Coordinates of C-alpha atoms in Angstrom, one line a residue:
M1 CA 87.8 34.9 53.0
E2 CA 87.6 37.0 56.2
F3 CA 89.3 39.9 57.9
L4 CA 90.2 39.6 61.6
Q5 CA 90.6 43.4 61.8
P6 CA 88.0 44.7 59.3
I7 CA 88.0 48.2 60.8
L8 CA 91.5 48.7 59.3
L9 CA 90.0 48.5 55.8
W10 CA 89.2 52.2 56.2
G11 CA 92.9 52.6 55.4
L12 CA 92.0 52.0 51.7
L13 CA 91.0 55.6 51.7
G14 CA 94.7 56.3 51.7
L15 CA 94.6 55.4 47.9
S16 CA 93.6 59.0 47.3
I17 CA 96.9 60.3 48.6
P18 CA 99.2 59.1 45.7
I19 CA 96.5 60.0 43.2
A20 CA 96.3 63.5 44.5
I21 CA 100.1 63.9 44.5
H22 CA 100.3 62.7 40.9
L23 CA 97.5 65.0 39.8
W24 CA 99.2 68.0 41.4
N25 CA 102.5 67.2 39.8
G26 CA 100.8 66.8 36.4
K27 CA 99.1 70.1 36.7
K28 CA 102.2 71.9 38.0
G29 CA 104.4 70.7 35.1
N30 CA 108.1 71.5 34.6
K31 CA 109.6 74.6 32.8
V32 CA 112.2 73.7 30.2
S33 CA 114.2 76.4 28.4
W34 CA 115.3 75.6 24.8
A35 CA 116.7 77.6 21.9
A36 CA 113.7 77.5 19.5
M37 CA 111.3 78.9 22.1
A38 CA 111.2 82.3 20.3
W39 CA 110.0 80.9 17.0
L40 CA 106.8 79.4 18.5
S41 CA 103.5 81.1 17.9
E42 CA 101.7 82.8 20.9
Q43 CA 99.1 80.0 21.0
E44 CA 101.7 77.3 21.0
N45 CA 103.7 79.1 23.8
Q46 CA 100.8 79.0 26.3
S47 CA 100.9 76.4 29.1
S48 CA 98.3 73.6 29.2
K49 CA 95.5 74.0 31.8
S50 CA 94.4 70.4 31.6
I51 CA 95.0 67.9 34.5
R52 CA 96.8 64.7 33.6
L53 CA 98.2 61.8 35.5
D54 CA 102.0 61.6 35.2
Q55 CA 104.2 58.6 35.7
L56 CA 101.3 56.1 35.7
F57 CA 103.4 53.0 36.4
V58 CA 104.8 54.5 39.6
L59 CA 101.3 55.6 40.6
I60 CA 100.0 52.0 40.2
L61 CA 103.0 50.7 42.3
R62 CA 102.3 53.2 45.1
M63 CA 98.6 52.3 45.2
L64 CA 99.4 48.6 45.2
M65 CA 101.7 49.2 48.2
I66 CA 98.8 50.8 50.2
I67 CA 96.4 48.0 49.3
L68 CA 98.9 45.3 50.4
L69 CA 99.7 47.1 53.6
V70 CA 96.0 47.5 54.5
F71 CA 95.3 43.8 53.8
L72 CA 98.3 42.8 56.0
L73 CA 97.2 44.9 58.9
S74 CA 93.6 43.8 58.7
K75 CA 94.8 40.2 58.7
L76 CA 93.2 38.8 55.6
I77 CA 92.7 35.0 55.9
L78 CA 91.7 32.5 53.3
N79 CA 91.0 29.1 54.8
S80 CA 92.6 27.4 51.7
W81 CA 95.8 29.3 52.5
T82 CA 95.9 28.5 56.2
L83 CA 99.2 26.8 57.2
E84 CA 98.3 23.6 59.1
E85 CA 100.5 22.9 62.1
E86 CA 101.4 19.3 63.1
L87 CA 98.3 18.0 64.9
K88 CA 98.5 15.7 67.8
I89 CA 96.3 12.9 69.2
I90 CA 96.5 13.0 73.0
H91 CA 95.2 10.5 75.6
L92 CA 94.8 11.5 79.3
V93 CA 94.4 8.6 81.7
A94 CA 93.2 9.0 85.3
S95 CA 95.9 7.8 87.7
D96 CA 93.8 4.8 88.7
K97 CA 95.1 1.2 88.3
Q98 CA 91.7 -0.2 87.3
V99 CA 91.2 2.5 84.6
Y100 CA 94.6 1.7 83.2
E101 CA 94.1 -2.1 83.2
E102 CA 90.7 -1.9 81.5
Y103 CA 92.1 0.2 78.6
R104 CA 95.6 -1.1 78.6
F105 CA 95.4 -2.7 75.1
E106 CA 94.0 0.5 73.6
L107 CA 96.6 2.7 75.3
E108 CA 99.4 0.4 74.1
Q109 CA 98.1 0.6 70.5
A110 CA 98.0 4.4 70.8
I111 CA 101.7 4.5 71.8
E112 CA 102.6 2.2 68.9
R113 CA 100.9 4.7 66.5
G114 CA 103.0 7.5 67.9
E115 CA 100.2 9.2 69.9
D116 CA 100.9 11.0 73.2
V117 CA 99.6 9.2 76.3
F118 CA 99.9 10.9 79.7
W119 CA 98.6 10.5 83.2
L120 CA 95.8 13.0 84.0
E121 CA 98.2 15.3 86.0
P122 CA 99.2 18.9 85.4
D123 CA 102.8 17.9 84.7
L124 CA 101.7 15.6 81.8
T125 CA 103.7 12.6 83.1
D126 CA 104.3 10.0 80.4
I127 CA 102.2 6.8 80.8
S128 CA 105.4 4.7 80.6
N129 CA 106.3 6.0 84.1
E130 CA 104.9 4.2 87.1
I131 CA 101.4 5.1 88.3
N132 CA 101.6 7.8 90.9
P133 CA 98.1 8.1 92.4
R134 CA 97.3 11.5 93.9
E135 CA 94.3 13.0 95.7
H136 CA 92.7 14.4 92.6
S137 CA 90.5 17.5 92.4
S138 CA 88.5 19.3 89.7
Q139 CA 91.1 22.0 89.8
Q140 CA 93.8 19.5 88.9
I141 CA 91.8 18.3 85.9
Q142 CA 91.4 21.9 84.7
K143 CA 95.1 22.6 85.2
T144 CA 95.9 19.6 83.1
L145 CA 93.6 20.7 80.3
N146 CA 95.2 24.2 80.4
K147 CA 98.6 22.7 79.8
L148 CA 97.6 21.0 76.6
P149 CA 99.0 22.4 73.3
S150 CA 96.7 24.1 70.9
T151 CA 97.6 21.8 68.1
I152 CA 95.3 18.9 69.0
S153 CA 93.2 17.0 66.5
E154 CA 91.8 14.5 69.0
L155 CA 91.6 14.3 72.8
N156 CA 90.8 11.1 74.7
L157 CA 89.9 11.1 78.4
Y158 CA 89.9 8.0 80.5
F159 CA 87.9 8.2 83.7
P160 CA 86.5 5.8 86.4
N161 CA 82.8 5.4 86.1
S162 CA 82.2 7.6 89.1
E163 CA 80.0 10.6 89.7
N164 CA 82.3 11.8 92.5
Y165 CA 85.4 11.8 90.4
L166 CA 84.5 15.0 88.5
G167 CA 82.3 16.6 91.2
D168 CA 79.9 19.3 90.1
N169 CA 82.4 21.4 88.1
L170 CA 82.4 22.3 84.5
F171 CA 85.6 22.2 82.5
I172 CA 87.0 24.1 79.6
S173 CA 88.7 21.9 76.9
P174 CA 90.6 23.0 73.8
I175 CA 88.5 20.6 71.7
K176 CA 85.5 18.3 72.3
P177 CA 87.0 15.2 74.1
K178 CA 86.2 11.6 73.6
I179 CA 85.2 10.1 77.0
H180 CA 86.1 6.5 78.0
L181 CA 84.6 5.2 81.2
A182 CA 86.1 2.3 83.0
K183 CA 83.2 0.3 84.4
T184 CA 85.5 -1.7 86.7
A185 CA 86.7 1.4 88.4
F186 CA 83.4 2.3 90.0
K187 CA 84.0 3.8 93.4
K188 CA 82.0 2.2 96.3
A189 CA 80.8 4.3 99.1
N190 CA 83.1 4.5 102.0
N191 CA 82.2 3.8 105.6
S192 CA 83.5 7.0 107.0
V193 CA 81.6 9.6 109.0
I194 CA 82.1 13.1 110.5
A195 CA 81.9 13.5 114.3
I196 CA 79.9 16.5 115.5
D197 CA 80.0 15.6 119.2
S198 CA 80.7 12.7 121.5
S199 CA 77.6 10.8 120.5
R200 CA 76.5 12.0 117.1
V201 CA 78.0 11.9 113.6
L202 CA 77.2 13.1 110.1
E203 CA 77.1 10.4 107.4
M204 CA 75.5 9.5 104.0
N205 CA 72.5 7.3 104.4
E206 CA 71.5 4.6 101.9
F207 CA 69.8 7.2 99.7
G208 CA 72.9 9.4 99.5
I209 CA 71.4 12.0 101.8
L210 CA 73.5 13.6 104.6
A211 CA 71.9 12.9 107.9
V212 CA 72.7 13.0 111.7
S213 CA 73.0 9.6 113.4
S214 CA 74.3 8.0 116.5
F215 CA 78.0 7.2 116.6
E216 CA 79.0 3.5 115.9
S217 CA 82.5 2.3 116.8
S218 CA 82.6 0.3 113.5
K219 CA 82.7 3.5 111.5
Q220 CA 85.9 5.6 111.3
A221 CA 85.5 9.4 111.7
T222 CA 87.3 11.3 108.9
A223 CA 87.0 14.6 110.7
V224 CA 85.6 16.3 113.8
L225 CA 83.3 19.3 113.3
K226 CA 82.8 20.8 116.8
N227 CA 82.5 24.5 117.7
L228 CA 83.8 25.6 114.3
G229 CA 85.1 29.2 114.3
Y230 CA 84.3 31.5 111.4
Y231 CA 86.0 34.8 110.5
F232 CA 84.8 37.7 108.4
G233 CA 87.3 39.7 106.5
E234 CA 86.5 42.8 104.3
I235 CA 82.9 41.9 103.2
E236 CA 79.7 43.9 103.2
D237 CA 77.3 43.8 106.2
E238 CA 74.5 42.3 104.0
T239 CA 76.8 39.4 103.1
K240 CA 77.7 38.8 106.7
L241 CA 74.0 38.6 107.6
I242 CA 73.4 36.1 104.8
V243 CA 76.4 33.9 105.9
Q244 CA 75.4 34.0 109.5
A245 CA 71.8 33.0 108.6
A246 CA 73.1 30.1 106.6
L247 CA 75.3 28.9 109.4
N248 CA 72.5 29.1 111.9
S249 CA 70.3 27.1 109.5
I250 CA 73.0 24.4 109.3
S251 CA 73.4 24.4 113.0
T252 CA 69.7 23.9 113.6
V253 CA 69.4 21.0 111.1
M254 CA 72.8 19.3 111.4
K255 CA 73.6 20.1 115.0
I256 CA 77.0 21.6 114.0
K257 CA 78.0 24.6 116.2
F258 CA 79.6 27.7 114.8
D259 CA 81.2 30.6 116.6
E260 CA 82.4 33.9 115.2
V261 CA 86.0 34.7 116.1
Q262 CA 88.0 37.9 115.7
E263 CA 91.3 36.4 114.6
M264 CA 91.8 34.5 111.4
E265 CA 94.2 32.1 113.0
Q266 CA 91.3 30.8 115.3
A267 CA 88.9 30.2 112.5
K268 CA 88.1 27.1 110.4
L269 CA 86.0 29.0 107.9
I270 CA 87.2 32.3 106.3
F271 CA 84.8 34.7 104.4
D272 CA 86.7 37.5 102.7
R273 CA 87.1 39.5 99.5
N274 CA 90.9 39.5 99.5
F275 CA 93.1 36.6 98.8
P276 CA 95.1 35.6 101.9
E277 CA 98.9 36.0 102.0
K278 CA 99.2 32.5 103.2
I279 CA 96.9 29.5 102.6
D280 CA 96.4 27.3 105.6
G281 CA 95.5 23.7 104.6
D282 CA 93.3 23.3 107.7
K283 CA 91.0 26.2 106.8
L284 CA 88.3 26.5 104.2
Y285 CA 88.3 29.9 102.3
F286 CA 85.3 31.5 100.7
L287 CA 86.4 34.5 98.6
F288 CA 83.8 36.8 97.1
N289 CA 84.0 38.8 93.8
K290 CA 86.4 36.2 92.4
S291 CA 86.1 34.2 89.2
G292 CA 88.2 31.5 87.5
F293 CA 89.8 28.4 89.0
P294 CA 91.6 28.8 92.3
H295 CA 95.0 27.0 92.6
H296 CA 94.1 25.5 96.0
Q297 CA 91.6 22.8 96.9
N298 CA 90.5 24.6 100.0
V299 CA 89.9 27.9 98.3
L300 CA 86.5 28.6 96.7
F301 CA 85.6 31.5 94.5
L302 CA 82.2 33.2 94.5
P303 CA 81.7 35.5 91.5
E304 CA 79.7 38.2 93.4
T305 CA 78.9 39.7 96.7
L306 CA 75.9 38.0 98.3
S307 CA 72.6 40.0 98.2
F308 CA 69.0 39.2 98.9
E309 CA 68.0 41.2 95.8
S310 CA 70.4 39.9 93.1
T311 CA 71.9 36.6 94.2
E312 CA 69.9 33.7 92.9
M313 CA 71.5 31.1 95.3
V314 CA 70.3 33.3 98.2
Q315 CA 66.8 33.9 96.8
E316 CA 66.3 30.2 96.2
G317 CA 67.5 29.3 99.7
E318 CA 70.3 27.2 98.4
F319 CA 73.2 29.0 100.1
P320 CA 73.1 27.0 103.3
E321 CA 73.2 23.8 101.3
Y322 CA 76.1 25.1 99.3
L323 CA 78.1 25.9 102.5
L324 CA 77.3 22.5 104.1
R325 CA 78.3 20.6 100.9
E326 CA 81.6 22.3 100.6
L327 CA 82.3 21.9 104.3
V328 CA 81.5 18.2 104.2
N329 CA 83.6 17.6 101.1
F330 CA 86.5 19.5 102.6
S331 CA 86.2 17.3 105.7
G332 CA 86.6 14.2 103.6
L333 CA 83.1 12.8 103.5
K334 CA 82.1 12.0 99.9
N335 CA 78.6 11.5 98.6
L336 CA 77.4 8.0 97.8
D337 CA 78.8 7.3 94.4
T338 CA 76.7 6.5 91.4
E339 CA 77.5 5.4 87.9
V340 CA 77.3 8.0 85.1
T341 CA 76.8 7.8 81.4
Q342 CA 79.1 9.1 78.7
K343 CA 76.7 11.9 77.8
Q344 CA 76.6 13.1 81.3
I345 CA 80.4 13.4 81.4
E346 CA 80.5 15.0 78.0
S347 CA 78.1 17.7 79.1
R348 CA 80.6 18.9 81.7
F349 CA 83.1 20.0 79.1
M350 CA 82.8 23.3 77.3
I351 CA 84.9 23.9 74.2
K352 CA 87.4 26.7 74.2
E353 CA 86.8 29.1 71.2
E354 CA 89.6 29.0 68.6
D355 CA 91.9 31.9 68.8
K356 CA 91.9 33.1 65.2
Q357 CA 94.4 35.9 66.0
N358 CA 97.1 33.3 66.3
K359 CA 96.2 31.4 63.2
K360 CA 99.1 31.3 60.8
S361 CA 98.3 32.0 57.1
G362 CA 100.2 31.3 54.0
L363 CA 98.4 34.3 52.4
E364 CA 100.0 36.5 55.0
I365 CA 103.5 35.4 53.9
L366 CA 102.6 36.0 50.3
L367 CA 101.2 39.5 51.0
S368 CA 104.4 40.4 52.9
G369 CA 106.6 39.2 50.0
L370 CA 104.5 41.2 47.5
F371 CA 104.7 44.3 49.7
I372 CA 108.5 44.2 49.9
L373 CA 108.8 43.5 46.2
T374 CA 106.4 46.4 45.3
F375 CA 108.2 48.7 47.7
G376 CA 111.6 47.9 46.1
M377 CA 110.2 48.4 42.5
E378 CA 108.6 51.7 43.5
R379 CA 111.8 53.1 45.0
Y380 CA 113.9 51.9 41.9
F381 CA 111.6 53.5 39.3
S382 CA 111.1 56.7 41.4
N383 CA 114.9 57.2 41.6
Q384 CA 115.3 56.4 37.9
R385 CA 112.8 59.0 36.9
G386 CA 113.7 61.6 39.6
I387 CA 110.3 61.7 41.3

């Protein structure tokens, strides 16, 4: 047994109100004139000074009304009285042909059992529809999880065995998911590079480390990062200094040139506190003092203003690496992929706490019925007895 609003139990002090009223009425009494009054002795003619409770049954009904009302408002819950809603078993499958083929038998069995099977997309497309591969992102995965109903008893997620598929993000899930990794859907490293000038490129070496190398015609450039403009919006001077220092560090090591511009339209990188009125898909936005999950792949939230004293990423010298990683990912160059274990994927998912405020209880229905019944009885007997 528990109360979701225990502070409202102070309302039980209201039980003293009907008791006080009945005590006052009992002390006050009623004067009744009758013919034989004159024949009473002087002692018998005196009024009683004792205090007594009058109309005890009505008093009990009124006190019971207050108790039931307080229990209703404080949301009394008994687990044995909780109304269980229809629970669902849901399967979310990455829109990858190899993932689907590896678990095709299990998914068909789930459909036969009446379980819900969807593609891992925010619109929860039924698995019976044709595969519609999309450029997935961690935001898309979180959006899909947010669309799931609260009445889930089991959640199954089917992923390719790829570290790059989920990225570095954490996800919030309504319940702990069961992870299924398709080993045949391991993503090989691509042969793409990023051109930084006419003779040099950025690429992942065999150890998965980003490095500068000479351009080879056999490799296709996914993007060109030359003389990148960056724009400062409404941010603090200290933050500007930290960003500029990070860009200078990247320029020294990776040979990428950055230039500050005065117009947002001329910039590739935007650093601001305010969300732009229009999102340009060719720009990468870093927004400070923002939290949550942005709805655009090229918008990144930083929860605080950068500071040498309080920002751990700045103190540890990790901010230049963060900027470079996001710029490279935005440009289309992915890290060398590696296989992951089921435990590594499970650690990315945090469980959303159950919202007890919305829990439906059979006891709440019973208390409501008793309150209405008690109120009706109290009104009936009060009117019958003229009180």
